[in-house]
Short mmCIF file of C-alpha atoms and ligand atoms in Angstrom, two decimals:
data_model
loop_
_atom_site.label_atom_id
_atom_site.label_comp_id
_atom_site.label_asym_id
_atom_site.label_seq_id
_atom_site.Cartn_x
_atom_site.Cartn_y
_atom_site.Cartn_z
CA MET A 4 -5.94 11.54 -19.28
CA LEU A 5 -5.22 7.87 -19.37
CA HIS A 6 -7.52 5.16 -20.55
CA VAL A 7 -9.23 3.68 -17.47
CA ALA A 8 -7.96 0.11 -17.86
CA GLU A 9 -4.45 1.36 -18.29
CA GLU A 10 -4.73 3.66 -15.32
CA MET A 11 -5.88 0.79 -13.13
CA ILE A 12 -3.45 -1.92 -14.05
CA LEU A 13 -0.34 -0.54 -12.38
CA SER A 14 -2.12 1.34 -9.62
CA PRO A 15 -1.19 -0.01 -6.20
CA HIS A 16 -4.67 0.94 -4.95
CA ALA A 17 -7.44 -1.64 -4.71
CA ASP A 18 -9.61 -1.62 -7.84
CA GLY A 19 -12.84 -2.71 -6.23
CA ASP A 20 -12.26 -6.31 -7.26
CA GLU A 21 -12.29 -7.43 -3.62
CA GLY A 22 -13.53 -10.90 -4.60
CA ALA A 23 -10.42 -11.63 -6.65
CA GLU A 24 -8.13 -10.14 -3.98
CA GLY A 25 -9.85 -11.84 -1.07
CA ALA A 26 -9.37 -15.27 -2.66
CA LEU A 27 -5.61 -14.70 -2.78
CA ARG A 28 -5.14 -13.28 0.72
CA PRO A 29 -2.89 -15.47 2.87
CA LYS A 30 -4.83 -16.55 5.97
CA ARG A 31 -1.99 -17.30 8.40
CA LEU A 32 1.29 -15.60 9.30
CA ALA A 33 3.24 -18.59 7.97
CA GLU A 34 1.62 -18.15 4.53
CA PHE A 35 2.44 -14.43 4.37
CA ILE A 36 5.48 -14.00 2.11
CA GLY A 37 8.40 -11.66 2.93
CA GLN A 38 8.49 -8.91 5.60
CA GLN A 39 10.19 -11.45 7.88
CA ARG A 40 11.04 -9.09 10.72
CA ILE A 41 7.48 -7.79 10.92
CA LYS A 42 6.12 -11.33 10.91
CA ASP A 43 8.48 -12.28 13.77
CA GLN A 44 7.49 -9.21 15.75
CA LEU A 45 3.76 -9.79 15.23
CA ASN A 46 4.16 -13.43 16.10
CA LEU A 47 5.80 -12.51 19.40
CA LEU A 48 3.17 -9.88 20.17
CA VAL A 49 0.30 -12.28 19.53
CA SER A 50 1.90 -15.25 21.33
CA ALA A 51 2.75 -13.16 24.41
CA SER A 52 -0.72 -11.71 24.72
CA LYS A 53 -2.29 -15.17 24.27
CA LYS A 54 0.01 -16.61 26.93
CA ARG A 55 -0.81 -13.85 29.42
CA GLY A 56 -4.49 -13.91 28.50
CA HIS A 57 -4.40 -10.17 27.80
CA ILE A 58 -5.64 -8.34 24.78
CA THR A 59 -2.96 -7.46 22.22
CA ASP A 60 -1.52 -3.93 22.16
CA HIS A 61 -2.74 -1.55 19.47
CA ILE A 62 -0.87 -2.00 16.18
CA LEU A 63 -0.04 0.56 13.48
CA LEU A 64 0.81 -0.75 10.01
CA ALA A 65 2.42 1.82 7.76
CA GLY A 66 3.54 1.62 4.14
CA PRO A 67 2.54 2.18 0.52
CA PRO A 68 -0.73 0.67 -0.78
CA GLY A 69 -0.88 -2.96 -1.88
CA LEU A 70 1.89 -4.31 0.39
CA GLY A 71 -0.33 -6.37 2.72
CA LYS A 72 -1.58 -4.14 5.57
CA THR A 73 -5.21 -5.27 5.35
CA THR A 74 -4.06 -8.85 4.91
CA LEU A 75 -1.95 -8.63 8.08
CA ALA A 76 -4.92 -7.27 10.04
CA HIS A 77 -7.00 -10.29 8.95
CA ILE A 78 -4.11 -12.60 9.85
CA VAL A 79 -3.61 -11.12 13.35
CA ALA A 80 -7.35 -11.56 14.03
CA GLN A 81 -7.15 -15.13 12.80
CA GLU A 82 -4.03 -15.92 14.87
CA ILE A 83 -5.62 -14.47 18.02
CA GLY A 84 -8.95 -16.08 17.25
CA ALA A 85 -10.71 -12.71 17.56
CA GLY A 86 -13.45 -11.09 15.50
CA LEU A 87 -12.44 -8.31 13.10
CA ARG A 88 -14.38 -5.11 12.38
CA LEU A 89 -13.32 -3.15 9.31
CA THR A 90 -13.76 0.57 8.81
CA SER A 91 -11.79 3.43 7.31
CA GLY A 92 -10.64 6.95 8.19
CA PRO A 93 -12.76 8.79 5.61
CA THR A 94 -15.97 7.29 7.10
CA LEU A 95 -15.02 8.45 10.62
CA GLN A 96 -15.56 12.19 10.42
CA ARG A 97 -17.60 13.01 13.55
CA ALA A 98 -16.79 12.04 17.12
CA GLY A 99 -20.20 10.31 17.12
CA ASP A 100 -19.10 8.01 14.25
CA VAL A 101 -16.27 6.71 16.43
CA ALA A 102 -18.47 6.43 19.52
CA ALA A 103 -21.05 4.46 17.52
CA ILE A 104 -18.59 1.88 16.22
CA LEU A 105 -16.77 1.53 19.55
CA SER A 106 -19.95 1.06 21.55
CA SER A 107 -20.93 -1.88 19.35
CA ILE A 108 -17.61 -3.67 19.76
CA THR A 109 -17.39 -6.79 21.93
CA GLU A 110 -14.64 -7.77 24.40
CA GLY A 111 -11.39 -8.79 22.67
CA GLU A 112 -12.51 -7.80 19.17
CA ILE A 113 -10.14 -6.15 16.70
CA LEU A 114 -11.06 -2.86 15.07
CA PHE A 115 -9.25 -2.24 11.80
CA ILE A 116 -9.17 1.37 10.59
CA ASP A 117 -7.75 1.69 7.09
CA GLU A 118 -6.37 5.08 6.00
CA ILE A 119 -6.41 6.15 9.64
CA HIS A 120 -4.64 9.43 8.74
CA ARG A 121 -7.84 10.54 7.01
CA MET A 122 -9.97 10.70 10.18
CA SER A 123 -11.13 14.16 11.26
CA ARG A 124 -9.55 15.78 14.33
CA PRO A 125 -12.68 15.40 16.58
CA ALA A 126 -12.94 11.73 15.60
CA GLU A 127 -9.25 11.22 16.42
CA GLU A 128 -9.64 12.81 19.82
CA MET A 129 -12.50 10.47 20.67
CA LEU A 130 -10.27 7.57 19.63
CA TYR A 131 -7.33 8.62 21.88
CA LEU A 132 -9.38 8.18 25.00
CA ALA A 133 -10.83 4.89 23.83
CA MET A 134 -7.37 3.50 23.00
CA GLU A 135 -5.91 4.47 26.34
CA ASP A 136 -8.69 4.11 28.88
CA PHE A 137 -11.26 2.00 27.01
CA ARG A 138 -13.93 4.60 27.51
CA VAL A 139 -15.54 7.39 25.53
CA ASP A 140 -17.14 10.57 26.82
CA ILE A 141 -20.59 11.12 25.41
CA ILE A 142 -21.39 14.84 25.45
CA VAL A 143 -24.97 15.61 26.35
CA GLY A 144 -26.37 19.09 25.77
CA LYS A 145 -24.68 22.14 24.31
CA GLY A 146 -22.75 25.21 25.48
CA PRO A 147 -22.01 25.84 29.17
CA GLY A 148 -24.63 23.29 30.27
CA ALA A 149 -23.05 20.41 28.32
CA THR A 150 -21.96 17.42 30.40
CA ALA A 151 -19.67 14.54 29.54
CA ILE A 152 -21.06 11.13 30.45
CA PRO A 153 -18.29 8.51 30.48
CA LEU A 154 -19.17 5.25 28.80
CA ALA A 155 -16.95 2.24 29.57
CA LEU A 156 -16.02 0.15 26.54
CA PRO A 157 -15.05 -3.50 26.26
CA ARG A 158 -11.29 -3.94 25.83
CA PHE A 159 -10.32 -4.14 22.15
CA THR A 160 -7.26 -4.00 19.91
CA LEU A 161 -7.03 -1.28 17.31
CA ILE A 162 -5.12 -1.99 14.12
CA GLY A 163 -4.57 1.18 12.11
CA ALA A 164 -3.23 1.22 8.55
CA THR A 165 -1.74 4.24 6.89
CA THR A 166 0.11 5.09 3.71
CA ARG A 167 1.25 8.36 5.28
CA ALA A 168 2.54 7.72 8.82
CA GLY A 169 4.04 11.22 8.79
CA LEU A 170 0.56 12.73 8.69
CA LEU A 171 -0.55 11.10 11.96
CA PRO A 172 -0.54 13.46 14.93
CA SER A 173 1.91 12.27 17.57
CA PRO A 174 -0.74 11.78 20.32
CA LEU A 175 -2.34 9.18 18.05
CA ARG A 176 0.95 7.61 16.95
CA ASP A 177 2.13 7.33 20.55
CA ARG A 178 -0.89 5.30 21.58
CA PHE A 179 0.11 2.35 19.42
CA GLY A 180 2.14 -0.24 21.30
CA PHE A 181 3.69 -1.52 18.09
CA THR A 182 4.35 0.11 14.72
CA ALA A 183 5.44 -1.79 11.63
CA GLN A 184 6.73 -0.09 8.50
CA LEU A 185 6.14 -2.33 5.50
CA ASP A 186 8.60 -2.08 2.67
CA PHE A 187 8.43 -2.88 -1.06
CA TYR A 188 9.09 -6.56 -1.89
CA GLU A 189 12.14 -8.05 -3.58
CA GLU A 190 11.58 -9.68 -6.97
CA SER A 191 12.25 -13.13 -5.49
CA GLU A 192 9.50 -12.57 -2.91
CA LEU A 193 7.08 -11.36 -5.57
CA LYS A 194 7.85 -14.49 -7.53
CA GLU A 195 6.81 -16.53 -4.50
CA VAL A 196 3.60 -14.49 -4.18
CA LEU A 197 2.90 -15.14 -7.87
CA SER A 198 3.69 -18.81 -7.65
CA ARG A 199 1.24 -19.20 -4.76
CA SER A 200 -1.44 -17.19 -6.58
CA ALA A 201 -0.98 -19.11 -9.85
CA GLN A 202 -1.44 -22.33 -7.93
CA LEU A 203 -4.58 -21.07 -6.19
CA LEU A 204 -6.03 -19.85 -9.47
CA GLY A 205 -5.02 -23.00 -11.36
CA ILE A 206 -2.78 -21.15 -13.84
CA ASP A 207 0.05 -23.17 -15.35
CA MET A 208 3.09 -20.87 -15.58
CA GLN A 209 6.73 -21.52 -16.39
CA SER A 210 9.14 -20.37 -13.67
CA ALA A 211 10.74 -17.79 -16.02
CA ALA A 212 7.29 -16.37 -16.76
CA LEU A 213 6.70 -15.80 -13.04
CA SER A 214 10.06 -14.00 -12.79
CA GLU A 215 9.12 -11.86 -15.77
CA ILE A 216 5.89 -10.71 -14.08
CA ALA A 217 7.70 -10.18 -10.75
CA SER A 218 10.21 -7.82 -12.35
CA ARG A 219 7.39 -5.65 -13.69
CA SER A 220 5.30 -5.51 -10.50
CA ARG A 221 6.81 -2.43 -8.83
CA GLY A 222 7.65 -4.29 -5.61
CA THR A 223 3.92 -4.63 -4.87
CA PRO A 224 2.00 -7.91 -4.37
CA ARG A 225 -1.33 -6.32 -5.36
CA ILE A 226 0.13 -5.30 -8.74
CA ALA A 227 1.80 -8.72 -9.18
CA ASN A 228 -1.54 -10.48 -8.68
CA ARG A 229 -3.30 -8.08 -11.04
CA LEU A 230 -0.70 -8.58 -13.79
CA LEU A 231 -1.02 -12.34 -13.31
CA ARG A 232 -4.76 -12.10 -13.99
CA ARG A 233 -4.11 -10.10 -17.19
CA VAL A 234 -1.55 -12.66 -18.33
CA ARG A 235 -4.08 -15.41 -17.65
CA ASP A 236 -6.58 -13.53 -19.91
CA TYR A 237 -3.94 -13.44 -22.62
CA GLY A 238 -3.23 -17.15 -22.20
CA ASP A 239 -6.94 -18.01 -22.37
CA VAL A 240 -7.32 -16.13 -25.65
CA HIS A 241 -3.96 -16.59 -27.41
CA GLY A 242 -2.23 -19.40 -25.51
CA SER A 243 -1.32 -22.76 -27.01
CA GLY A 244 -2.75 -24.63 -24.00
CA GLY A 245 0.60 -25.40 -22.30
CA ALA A 246 2.30 -23.60 -19.42
CA LEU A 247 2.45 -19.85 -20.01
CA SER A 248 5.93 -18.68 -21.03
CA CYS A 249 8.06 -15.56 -20.77
CA ASP A 250 7.02 -14.63 -24.30
CA ASP A 251 3.35 -14.85 -23.33
CA VAL A 252 4.02 -12.50 -20.41
CA ARG A 253 5.92 -10.05 -22.63
CA SER A 254 3.19 -10.04 -25.28
CA ALA A 255 0.42 -9.64 -22.68
CA LEU A 256 2.13 -6.80 -20.86
CA GLU A 257 3.16 -5.10 -24.10
CA LEU A 258 -0.54 -4.71 -24.81
CA TYR A 259 -0.75 -2.68 -21.63
CA GLU A 260 2.46 -0.79 -22.49
CA ILE A 261 4.24 -2.00 -19.36
CA ASP A 262 7.96 -2.25 -20.03
CA GLU A 263 10.56 -4.65 -18.64
CA ARG A 264 11.24 -2.46 -15.59
CA GLY A 265 7.53 -2.08 -14.76
CA LEU A 266 7.17 1.46 -16.14
CA ASP A 267 3.96 2.30 -17.95
CA ARG A 268 3.19 5.01 -20.47
CA LEU A 269 2.54 7.62 -17.79
CA ASP A 270 5.87 6.95 -16.05
CA ARG A 271 7.74 7.25 -19.32
CA SER A 272 5.88 10.43 -20.36
CA LEU A 273 6.72 11.93 -17.00
CA LEU A 274 10.42 11.19 -17.28
CA ARG A 275 10.45 12.36 -20.88
CA ALA A 276 8.73 15.63 -19.90
CA ILE A 277 11.27 16.30 -17.12
CA ILE A 278 14.13 15.62 -19.49
CA GLU A 279 12.86 17.31 -22.64
CA ARG A 280 10.94 20.24 -21.25
CA PHE A 281 12.86 20.96 -18.08
CA ASN A 282 16.29 19.78 -19.11
CA GLY A 283 16.22 16.99 -16.52
CA GLY A 284 14.89 19.13 -13.64
CA PRO A 285 14.62 20.09 -10.88
CA VAL A 286 10.91 20.58 -11.38
CA GLY A 287 8.03 20.94 -8.88
CA LEU A 288 5.28 18.33 -8.44
CA THR A 289 2.43 20.48 -9.78
CA THR A 290 4.34 21.57 -12.88
CA MET A 291 5.43 18.00 -13.49
CA ALA A 292 1.82 16.74 -13.18
CA MET A 293 0.51 19.49 -15.47
CA SER A 294 3.10 18.70 -18.11
CA VAL A 295 1.60 15.20 -18.53
CA GLY A 296 -2.03 16.25 -17.95
CA GLU A 297 -2.41 14.23 -14.73
CA GLU A 298 -3.55 14.99 -11.19
CA SER A 299 -0.72 15.78 -8.75
CA GLU A 300 -2.19 13.19 -6.38
CA THR A 301 -1.78 10.39 -8.98
CA ILE A 302 1.77 11.43 -9.69
CA GLU A 303 2.60 11.63 -5.98
CA SER A 304 0.96 8.40 -4.85
CA VAL A 305 1.39 6.10 -7.88
CA CYS A 306 4.29 7.17 -10.10
CA GLU A 307 6.69 8.94 -7.81
CA PRO A 308 7.29 6.34 -5.05
CA PHE A 309 8.13 3.74 -7.67
CA LEU A 310 10.30 6.00 -9.83
CA LEU A 311 12.21 7.19 -6.74
CA ARG A 312 12.69 3.69 -5.47
CA SER A 313 13.90 2.32 -8.77
CA GLY A 314 16.38 5.16 -9.17
CA PHE A 315 14.80 6.91 -12.17
CA LEU A 316 13.85 9.99 -10.20
CA ALA A 317 15.59 11.88 -7.41
CA ARG A 318 14.06 14.42 -5.09
CA SER A 319 15.83 17.53 -3.88
CA PRO A 320 14.57 20.56 -1.94
CA ARG A 321 14.26 22.34 -5.32
CA GLY A 322 12.14 19.64 -6.99
CA ARG A 323 12.36 16.34 -8.84
CA MET A 324 15.16 15.40 -11.20
CA ALA A 325 15.53 12.65 -13.80
CA THR A 326 18.57 10.50 -13.02
CA ALA A 327 21.11 9.18 -15.51
CA SER A 328 19.25 5.82 -15.45
CA ALA A 329 16.09 7.61 -16.59
CA TRP A 330 17.89 9.18 -19.56
CA LYS A 331 19.38 5.80 -20.49
CA HIS A 332 16.09 3.94 -20.04
CA LEU A 333 14.52 6.28 -22.61
CA GLY A 334 17.45 5.72 -24.99
CA LEU A 335 18.93 9.18 -24.36
CA VAL A 336 22.46 10.17 -23.40
CA PRO A 337 22.65 11.87 -19.99
CA PRO A 338 24.58 15.15 -19.86
CA PRO A 339 28.08 14.59 -18.44
CA THR A 340 27.45 17.23 -15.77
CA LEU A 341 24.34 15.51 -14.37
CA GLU A 342 24.56 15.61 -10.61
CA ILE A 343 22.17 13.63 -8.48
CA PRO A 344 21.05 15.56 -5.44
CA LEU A 345 20.31 14.05 -2.08
CA THR A 346 16.91 12.36 -1.92
CA PHE A 347 14.66 13.37 0.92
CA GLY A 348 12.05 11.11 2.46
CA ASP A 349 8.39 11.96 3.04
P1 ADP B 408 -2.86 -2.99 1.61
O1 ADP B 408 -3.90 -3.11 2.70
O2 ADP B 408 -1.48 -2.72 2.15
O3 ADP B 408 -3.24 -2.00 0.53
P2 ADP B 408 -3.61 -5.72 1.00
O4 ADP B 408 -3.40 -6.36 2.31
O5 ADP B 408 -5.03 -5.42 0.60
O6 ADP B 408 -2.72 -4.40 0.86
O7 ADP B 408 -2.90 -6.66 -0.10
C1 ADP B 408 -3.23 -6.59 -1.48
C2 ADP B 408 -3.22 -7.97 -2.09
O8 ADP B 408 -1.87 -8.41 -2.17
C3 ADP B 408 -3.97 -9.01 -1.25
O9 ADP B 408 -5.01 -9.55 -2.00
C4 ADP B 408 -3.01 -10.12 -0.96
O10 ADP B 408 -3.46 -11.29 -1.57
C5 ADP B 408 -1.73 -9.73 -1.67
N1 ADP B 408 -0.61 -9.74 -0.71
C6 ADP B 408 -0.14 -8.67 -0.03
N2 ADP B 408 0.93 -9.03 0.72
C7 ADP B 408 1.14 -10.34 0.50
C8 ADP B 408 2.12 -11.28 0.99
N3 ADP B 408 3.09 -10.88 1.81
N4 ADP B 408 2.03 -12.55 0.58
C9 ADP B 408 1.07 -12.91 -0.29
N5 ADP B 408 0.13 -12.08 -0.80
C10 ADP B 408 0.16 -10.81 -0.42
#
C-alpha cells in the first residue's frame, strides 16, 4: 500500500481540504478557465431562462473528478442569482431522503446532487417524478391499503454531477434538458489555472515554473492546485526568497516521486508490472491491481484514465496493454512486434 500523503497528492478526488479548494473556486463563468463550449452553452441556457423569467432546465455535468463540476454548479447558481443546496448520491438511499430534501426546497432554488449515479433505485424513481412534474408521491400505509398522496413542490433546477454517466439509467438521463461532458484540460489552460491560483495565494512563481507544474498535473485543475500548494511548502522551507523556479518545482515534486509526465510511483509500478510480469499485456484489471498490491477501484478511477489518456496504456477487449511509449518512458526497448489494439471507452 502507498504512503497516505503520496496516495493523496495525485488523486483527482477531493482530499477533505475544502477550505483550500473553496478559496480557489472561480465565482463567475468568465473566471472559469477552459471548457469554452460548455461555458457558452451554460451562458445561453442561463441568459435565456432569465430573459423568459423561467427556471433553468435540469443540468447534468459529467466527467472525471477534479475538472470543475461542483465549481460550475456554484457558478450557475451565482449567475442565476439562486440559492444552492448541496447533497450527494450516497446520502440519498431511501425515497424518503429525496422527499425530505425536495420538500424543504424553495421556488427557483438549485439542488446539486454530486455522484448522482450512486443514488439507490427507489430514490431515483422519486426524483424522476419531481424533475418532470415538480411533485412527489408520499406513500401512506403499507400493502394493499397503501395510498399515494401527491405533494406539489416548488419549481427548482437540478444539477447532477457524475463521473460515470454510463451508469445512469436512461429515464434519469433523459430528464436533463442539458448535459455537458467535461474533458481533461490542456497544459496551457492548467497554466492559467495555476497562475490565477498563485496570484490568489500570493505565491511568486516564474512562468516556466507554472508550466512545469501544469505538465505534471494530469489534465486536472484540482491536482494542479494541490501540487502548487506542495511547491509553496517547498519554497517556504528551502526557497531563496525570490520567485519560485523550475528547479524548485522539480525538487519539490521529486520528493513526491512525481515525474516530468505526471506519473507517480504507483503508475510506474503498474506499467512495469504489465511489462515485466505479463510481457506487456493484455492483462485484466483485477490481476493488474493485485500485481501492485492496490485496490482495483484505485487503479480504475485514478491511474487508468490518466495512463490511457496520455498514451501509456491501451485497452482492448482482452485487457490492458502497455504501449511503446510506456516501455520507452521506463527506459526499456519495446518489442518490434508490439501492436496497439483499439481502445474502447467506458
Ligand atoms: P469536481 O466537482 O469536478 O470534482 P471541483 O469543481 O470541485 O471538481 O474543482 C476542483 C478544484 O479545481 C476547485 O477548487 C477549483 O478551484 C479548481 N477548478 C476546477 N476547474 C477550474 C477551472 N476551469 N478554472 C479554475 N479553477 C478550476
